[in-house]
Amino acid sequence: MSSTDKIRGKVVVITGGARGIGLATAVALQALGAKIAIGDIDETTVKESGSARDFEVYGKLDVTDGASFESFLDEVERTIGPIDVVINNAGIMPTGRVVDEPDALTRRILEINVYGVILGSKSALRRMLPRRSGHIINIASLAGESHIPGLATYNASKHAVLGFSDTLREEYRGSGVHISSVLPTLTNTELGSGVTAPKAMRAAEPEEIAAAIVGLIVSPKSKVRVTRTAGIISQVVNFLPTPLGDAIGRSLGSGHAFLDDVDAERRKAYEERARGV
Ligand code: NAD
């Protein structure tokens, strides 16, 4: 069976789909014949993106609100049918030293990046388990298996997404529902604006992450790291004794990439959006 055959007609929900990785994934899946629903907290942009591309469903979704999630998924099932794939993609990445991070922002990062993924996964499982079929894909990050100064709470949130997704995979083993995680490197979206990738790790394009997600749906597996090179570096560094791994991370520039090296002017608009200013 070709990739197109495996994707054609599938009902796919993507959170945070108004732009960036979520939108690139929606476009790639639509091209292969999937029926697409994108939800996003940014109602204006999600409506512009959805109507411009003629997706089946597009509208406001706040992943931190269980009622909003349920009603969005209900609407998708009413309009296009039982959901085959839920991609929990919505996320934010404010940068800076944790000591300067307002408590409300700490809570916001955890609510969107972790609580939102848990709510979305539960809601998807309740719909998929009785049918013994479905696929939940949680967008983590290579930050979920590394530690990067300037991203402490974000790192914590992505470690949590990986731990949660790995646990679900075992908890629902044999149920017919697949659980996968995606670990992108720094990717050229608004979220990464003003940040330069550490040495030896070029930034990815959102279309590369989308292609990896398409690959997961065609052939489900537990996780995929993108780019391949960044994934290998991350795994090797984790395998080494901590002082050596940390020293390699520093030599690649990860110690200041998300602090002093950030181009604050280029990043300003994103930081304001992410912080809800
Ligand atoms: P992006 O900022 O371009 O898009 C994220 C979208 O999520 C935005 O449209 C935003 O409005 C939406 N969103 C935020 N809060 C929401 C909420 N409460 N409910 C619904 N939608 C909400 O970012 P992106 O780069 O496309 O990131 C997508 C995912 O990929 C995130 O989980 C991010 O952590 C992850 N990721 C990104 C990178 C990167 O460098 N861009 C790297 C690794 C992982």
Tab-separated table of C-alpha atoms and ligand atoms in Angstrom:
chain	number	residue	atom	x	y	z
A	1	MET	CA	0.000	0.000	0.000
A	2	SER	CA	1.459	3.431	-0.947
A	3	SER	CA	1.762	6.407	1.449
A	4	THR	CA	-1.168	8.034	-0.302
A	5	ASP	CA	-3.333	4.931	0.187
A	6	LYS	CA	-2.492	4.886	3.901
A	7	ILE	CA	-3.399	8.557	4.389
A	8	ARG	CA	-6.266	9.175	1.962
A	9	GLY	CA	-9.556	9.782	3.799
A	10	LYS	CA	-8.032	9.832	7.293
A	11	VAL	CA	-9.530	12.420	9.654
A	12	VAL	CA	-6.638	14.329	11.238
A	13	VAL	CA	-6.896	16.942	14.006
A	14	ILE	CA	-3.954	19.300	14.525
A	15	THR	CA	-3.775	21.646	17.505
A	16	GLY	CA	-1.891	24.917	17.096
A	17	GLY	CA	-2.432	24.494	13.357
A	18	ALA	CA	-2.734	28.164	12.392
A	19	ARG	CA	0.934	28.473	11.443
A	20	GLY	CA	4.381	26.882	11.722
A	21	ILE	CA	4.854	23.126	12.072
A	22	GLY	CA	1.133	22.453	12.569
A	23	LEU	CA	0.135	24.243	9.368
A	24	ALA	CA	2.964	22.650	7.328
A	25	THR	CA	1.767	19.244	8.558
A	26	ALA	CA	-1.834	20.017	7.643
A	27	VAL	CA	-0.774	21.032	4.128
A	28	ALA	CA	1.348	17.885	3.646
A	29	LEU	CA	-1.438	15.582	4.849
A	30	GLN	CA	-4.104	17.336	2.792
A	31	ALA	CA	-1.959	16.828	-0.317
A	32	LEU	CA	-2.099	13.081	0.398
A	33	GLY	CA	-5.879	13.110	0.701
A	34	ALA	CA	-6.425	13.434	4.469
A	35	LYS	CA	-9.385	15.381	5.862
A	36	ILE	CA	-7.961	18.169	7.992
A	37	ALA	CA	-9.181	19.941	11.126
A	38	ILE	CA	-6.979	22.671	12.614
A	39	GLY	CA	-7.697	24.358	15.929
A	40	ASP	CA	-5.780	27.256	17.446
A	41	ILE	CA	-6.087	29.855	20.201
A	42	ASP	CA	-5.382	32.506	17.519
A	43	GLU	CA	-8.845	32.587	15.970
A	44	THR	CA	-8.102	35.168	13.260
A	45	THR	CA	-5.034	33.362	11.927
A	46	VAL	CA	-6.557	29.873	12.118
A	47	LYS	CA	-9.556	31.057	10.114
A	48	GLU	CA	-7.306	32.726	7.504
A	49	SER	CA	-5.089	29.631	7.222
A	50	GLY	CA	-8.003	27.192	7.147
A	51	SER	CA	-10.142	29.009	4.599
A	52	ALA	CA	-7.176	29.781	2.307
A	53	ARG	CA	-6.427	26.047	2.077
A	54	ASP	CA	-9.978	24.791	2.179
A	55	PHE	CA	-9.485	22.545	5.197
A	56	GLU	CA	-12.625	20.688	6.331
A	57	VAL	CA	-12.711	22.230	9.839
A	58	TYR	CA	-10.877	25.224	11.295
A	59	GLY	CA	-11.607	27.317	14.327
A	60	LYS	CA	-10.829	28.388	17.839
A	61	LEU	CA	-9.430	25.802	20.243
A	62	ASP	CA	-7.751	26.442	23.583
A	63	VAL	CA	-5.826	23.284	24.459
A	64	THR	CA	-5.707	24.272	28.139
A	65	ASP	CA	-9.503	24.137	28.404
A	66	GLY	CA	-11.053	20.653	28.499
A	67	ALA	CA	-14.493	21.895	27.412
A	68	SER	CA	-12.990	23.722	24.411
A	69	PHE	CA	-11.100	20.551	23.407
A	70	GLU	CA	-14.182	18.326	23.732
A	71	SER	CA	-16.404	20.640	21.722
A	72	PHE	CA	-13.774	21.017	18.980
A	73	LEU	CA	-13.352	17.239	18.658
A	74	ASP	CA	-17.158	16.765	18.772
A	75	GLU	CA	-17.544	19.230	15.913
A	76	VAL	CA	-14.878	17.421	13.877
A	77	GLU	CA	-16.620	14.054	14.376
A	78	ARG	CA	-20.019	15.584	13.530
A	79	THR	CA	-18.738	17.207	10.336
A	80	ILE	CA	-16.140	14.818	8.928
A	81	GLY	CA	-16.401	11.590	10.894
A	82	PRO	CA	-14.494	9.549	13.498
A	83	ILE	CA	-11.045	10.962	14.246
A	84	ASP	CA	-8.144	8.795	13.081
A	85	VAL	CA	-5.199	10.964	14.155
A	86	VAL	CA	-4.785	13.668	16.814
A	87	ILE	CA	-1.585	15.703	16.606
A	88	ASN	CA	-0.998	17.579	19.874
A	89	ASN	CA	1.214	20.298	18.437
A	90	ALA	CA	0.276	23.597	20.174
A	91	GLY	CA	3.193	24.884	22.220
A	92	ILE	CA	5.073	28.014	23.271
A	93	MET	CA	8.759	28.684	23.916
A	94	PRO	CA	9.513	31.884	25.838
A	95	THR	CA	13.271	32.302	26.420
A	96	GLY	CA	15.254	33.745	29.320
A	97	ARG	CA	16.747	32.914	32.693
A	98	VAL	CA	14.284	31.033	34.889
A	99	VAL	CA	14.967	33.372	37.800
A	100	ASP	CA	13.445	36.202	35.739
A	101	GLU	CA	10.428	34.166	34.560
A	102	PRO	CA	7.158	35.459	36.073
A	103	ASP	CA	5.250	32.682	37.897
A	104	ALA	CA	2.259	33.228	35.629
A	105	LEU	CA	4.463	32.535	32.594
A	106	THR	CA	5.848	29.360	34.177
A	107	ARG	CA	2.266	28.188	34.651
A	108	ARG	CA	1.335	29.200	31.091
A	109	ILE	CA	4.182	27.171	29.543
A	110	LEU	CA	3.229	24.088	31.567
A	111	GLU	CA	-0.488	24.507	30.876
A	112	ILE	CA	-0.087	24.767	27.097
A	113	ASN	CA	2.859	22.422	26.544
A	114	VAL	CA	2.018	19.715	29.105
A	115	TYR	CA	-1.562	19.994	30.400
A	116	GLY	CA	-2.823	20.660	26.839
A	117	VAL	CA	-1.085	17.534	25.521
A	118	ILE	CA	-2.502	15.434	28.376
A	119	LEU	CA	-6.038	16.772	27.848
A	120	GLY	CA	-5.795	16.178	24.082
A	121	SER	CA	-4.447	12.658	24.535
A	122	LYS	CA	-7.199	11.720	27.026
A	123	SER	CA	-9.929	13.088	24.819
A	124	ALA	CA	-8.494	11.257	21.807
A	125	LEU	CA	-8.127	7.968	23.727
A	126	ARG	CA	-11.748	8.051	24.904
A	127	ARG	CA	-12.842	8.275	21.268
A	128	MET	CA	-10.280	5.852	19.787
A	129	LEU	CA	-10.169	2.997	22.333
A	130	PRO	CA	-13.760	1.796	21.768
A	131	ARG	CA	-12.991	1.623	18.016
A	132	ARG	CA	-9.650	-0.105	18.703
A	133	SER	CA	-8.040	2.229	16.200
A	134	GLY	CA	-6.323	5.605	16.097
A	135	HIS	CA	-3.013	7.414	16.432
A	136	ILE	CA	-1.976	10.124	18.900
A	137	ILE	CA	1.121	12.083	17.890
A	138	ASN	CA	2.588	14.414	20.505
A	139	ILE	CA	5.006	17.101	19.384
A	140	ALA	CA	7.815	17.174	21.921
A	141	SER	CA	11.281	18.493	20.998
A	142	LEU	CA	14.925	17.518	21.172
A	143	ALA	CA	14.697	19.866	24.190
A	144	GLY	CA	12.811	16.945	25.768
A	145	GLU	CA	15.989	14.928	26.041
A	146	SER	CA	18.484	17.729	26.620
A	147	HIS	CA	18.981	20.716	28.934
A	148	ILE	CA	19.479	24.144	27.413
A	149	PRO	CA	20.159	27.303	29.454
A	150	GLY	CA	17.458	29.896	28.764
A	151	LEU	CA	14.787	27.218	28.253
A	152	ALA	CA	14.503	25.578	31.690
A	153	THR	CA	10.705	25.492	31.944
A	154	TYR	CA	10.342	24.676	28.240
A	155	ASN	CA	12.874	21.846	28.656
A	156	ALA	CA	10.892	20.556	31.632
A	157	SER	CA	7.666	20.692	29.631
A	158	LYS	CA	9.090	18.702	26.722
A	159	HIS	CA	10.701	16.113	29.048
A	160	ALA	CA	7.192	15.739	30.478
A	161	VAL	CA	5.622	15.257	27.026
A	162	LEU	CA	8.094	12.468	26.250
A	163	GLY	CA	7.574	10.762	29.616
A	164	PHE	CA	3.800	10.997	29.241
A	165	SER	CA	3.793	9.695	25.662
A	166	ASP	CA	6.155	6.787	26.427
A	167	THR	CA	3.937	5.807	29.352
A	168	LEU	CA	0.769	5.913	27.233
A	169	ARG	CA	2.442	3.721	24.659
A	170	GLU	CA	2.878	0.977	27.241
A	171	GLU	CA	-0.459	1.615	29.010
A	172	TYR	CA	-2.370	1.204	25.692
A	173	ARG	CA	-0.117	-1.435	24.124
A	174	GLY	CA	-2.214	-3.835	22.081
A	175	SER	CA	-5.260	-1.541	22.198
A	176	GLY	CA	-5.123	-0.662	18.502
A	177	VAL	CA	-4.238	2.960	19.341
A	178	HIS	CA	-0.683	4.053	18.445
A	179	ILE	CA	1.168	6.704	20.464
A	180	SER	CA	4.156	8.548	18.994
A	181	SER	CA	6.368	11.516	19.840
A	182	VAL	CA	8.130	13.885	17.476
A	183	LEU	CA	11.389	15.550	18.521
A	184	PRO	CA	12.223	18.447	16.195
A	185	THR	CA	15.453	20.386	16.419
A	186	LEU	CA	15.264	24.206	16.208
A	187	THR	CA	12.898	24.831	13.284
A	188	ASN	CA	12.361	27.932	11.171
A	189	THR	CA	8.982	29.080	12.494
A	190	GLU	CA	7.981	32.167	14.484
A	191	LEU	CA	8.726	30.190	17.663
A	192	GLY	CA	12.419	30.118	16.748
A	193	SER	CA	12.686	33.721	15.546
A	194	GLY	CA	15.845	35.573	16.601
A	195	VAL	CA	17.548	32.333	17.701
A	196	THR	CA	20.555	30.900	15.846
A	197	ALA	CA	20.959	27.116	15.866
A	198	PRO	CA	23.911	25.831	17.906
A	199	LYS	CA	26.974	24.789	15.866
A	200	ALA	CA	26.659	21.578	13.826
A	201	MET	CA	22.868	21.667	14.132
A	202	ARG	CA	21.271	23.514	11.217
A	203	ALA	CA	17.711	24.648	11.793
A	204	ALA	CA	15.052	22.479	10.140
A	205	GLU	CA	12.241	23.690	7.898
A	206	PRO	CA	8.671	23.050	9.097
A	207	GLU	CA	8.127	20.910	5.966
A	208	GLU	CA	10.818	18.494	7.216
A	209	ILE	CA	8.933	18.002	10.478
A	210	ALA	CA	5.711	17.583	8.489
A	211	ALA	CA	7.355	14.894	6.334
A	212	ALA	CA	8.463	13.036	9.472
A	213	ILE	CA	4.896	13.157	10.829
A	214	VAL	CA	3.550	11.818	7.521
A	215	GLY	CA	6.111	9.001	7.843
A	216	LEU	CA	4.853	8.188	11.355
A	217	ILE	CA	1.248	7.930	10.199
A	218	VAL	CA	2.236	5.698	7.276
A	219	SER	CA	4.402	3.515	9.480
A	220	PRO	CA	3.776	4.083	13.224
A	221	LYS	CA	6.729	4.009	15.614
A	222	SER	CA	7.427	5.373	19.081
A	223	LYS	CA	9.450	8.467	18.168
A	224	VAL	CA	11.130	10.338	15.396
A	225	ARG	CA	13.929	12.896	15.739
A	226	VAL	CA	14.386	15.628	13.097
A	227	THR	CA	16.949	16.425	11.744
A	228	ARG	CA	18.660	13.070	11.755
A	229	THR	CA	22.049	14.668	12.543
A	230	ALA	CA	20.703	16.702	15.474
A	231	GLY	CA	18.959	13.566	16.762
A	232	ILE	CA	22.170	11.555	16.658
A	233	ILE	CA	24.168	14.327	18.399
A	234	SER	CA	21.501	14.554	21.097
A	235	GLN	CA	21.517	10.790	21.702
A	236	VAL	CA	25.326	10.567	21.777
A	237	VAL	CA	25.580	13.481	24.238
A	238	ASN	CA	23.010	11.791	26.499
A	239	PHE	CA	24.956	8.545	26.426
A	240	LEU	CA	28.167	10.218	27.683
A	241	PRO	CA	29.094	10.875	31.330
A	242	THR	CA	27.333	14.112	32.400
A	243	PRO	CA	30.415	16.397	32.654
A	244	LEU	CA	31.563	15.361	29.169
A	245	GLY	CA	28.067	15.698	27.666
A	246	ASP	CA	27.671	19.143	29.242
A	247	ALA	CA	31.086	20.246	27.953
A	248	ILE	CA	30.173	19.153	24.406
A	249	GLY	CA	26.865	21.022	24.672
A	250	ARG	CA	28.746	24.163	25.748
A	251	SER	CA	31.289	23.783	22.942
A	252	LEU	CA	28.403	23.670	20.436
A	253	GLY	CA	27.184	26.999	21.857
A	254	SER	CA	24.047	25.742	23.606
A	255	GLY	CA	25.041	27.681	26.754
A	256	HIS	CA	24.205	31.046	25.175
A	257	ALA	CA	22.108	30.297	22.058
A	258	PHE	CA	18.868	30.956	23.993
A	259	LEU	CA	20.275	33.693	26.250
A	260	ASP	CA	22.916	36.244	25.196
A	261	ASP	CA	22.924	35.232	21.515
A	262	VAL	CA	19.189	35.866	21.043
A	263	ASP	CA	18.384	38.734	18.686
A	264	ALA	CA	15.873	40.416	21.002
A	265	GLU	CA	14.513	42.756	18.336
A	266	ARG	CA	13.754	39.933	15.888
A	267	ARG	CA	12.265	37.871	18.697
A	268	LYS	CA	10.127	40.589	20.289
A	269	ALA	CA	6.856	39.918	18.433
A	270	TYR	CA	7.031	36.171	19.124
A	271	GLU	CA	7.869	36.653	22.817
A	272	GLU	CA	4.848	38.953	23.183
A	273	ARG	CA	2.527	36.461	21.480
A	274	ALA	CA	3.886	33.512	23.486
A	275	ARG	CA	3.616	35.411	26.761
A	276	GLY	CA	0.062	36.528	25.914
A	277	VAL	CA	1.047	40.213	26.190
B	1	NAD	P1	4.359	28.430	16.229
B	1	NAD	O1	4.421	29.499	17.251
B	1	NAD	O2	4.701	28.756	14.822
B	1	NAD	O3	2.916	27.726	16.235
B	1	NAD	C1	2.326	27.271	17.423
B	1	NAD	C2	0.844	27.525	17.379
B	1	NAD	O4	0.272	27.074	18.645
B	1	NAD	C3	0.467	29.002	17.231
B	1	NAD	O5	-0.379	29.190	16.107
B	1	NAD	C4	-0.257	29.339	18.532
B	1	NAD	O6	-1.289	30.300	18.389
B	1	NAD	C5	-0.789	27.984	18.959
B	1	NAD	N1	-1.165	27.945	20.386
B	1	NAD	C6	-0.526	28.516	21.437
B	1	NAD	N2	-1.236	28.348	22.563
B	1	NAD	C7	-2.346	27.624	22.236
B	1	NAD	C8	-3.454	27.140	22.964
B	1	NAD	N3	-3.603	27.371	24.279
B	1	NAD	N4	-4.406	26.438	22.310
B	1	NAD	C9	-4.303	26.217	20.956
B	1	NAD	N5	-3.273	26.685	20.206
B	1	NAD	C10	-2.299	27.374	20.840
B	1	NAD	O7	5.321	27.261	16.771
B	1	NAD	P2	5.893	25.949	16.032
B	1	NAD	O8	7.345	26.132	15.888
B	1	NAD	O9	5.066	25.606	14.857
B	1	NAD	O10	5.686	24.885	17.218
B	1	NAD	C11	4.790	23.806	17.136
B	1	NAD	C12	5.234	22.761	18.143
B	1	NAD	O11	6.544	22.288	17.797
B	1	NAD	C13	5.339	23.275	19.584
B	1	NAD	O12	4.867	22.284	20.472
B	1	NAD	C14	6.820	23.492	19.757
B	1	NAD	O13	7.215	23.420	21.109
B	1	NAD	C15	7.377	22.350	18.936
B	1	NAD	N6	8.755	22.548	18.521
B	1	NAD	C16	9.112	23.651	17.808
B	1	NAD	C17	10.442	23.837	17.459
B	1	NAD	C18	10.907	25.063	16.720
B	1	NAD	O14	12.116	25.385	16.788
B	1	NAD	N7	10.056	25.777	15.994
B	1	NAD	C19	11.410	22.893	17.832
B	1	NAD	C20	10.998	21.773	18.552
B	1	NAD	C21	9.669	21.607	18.884
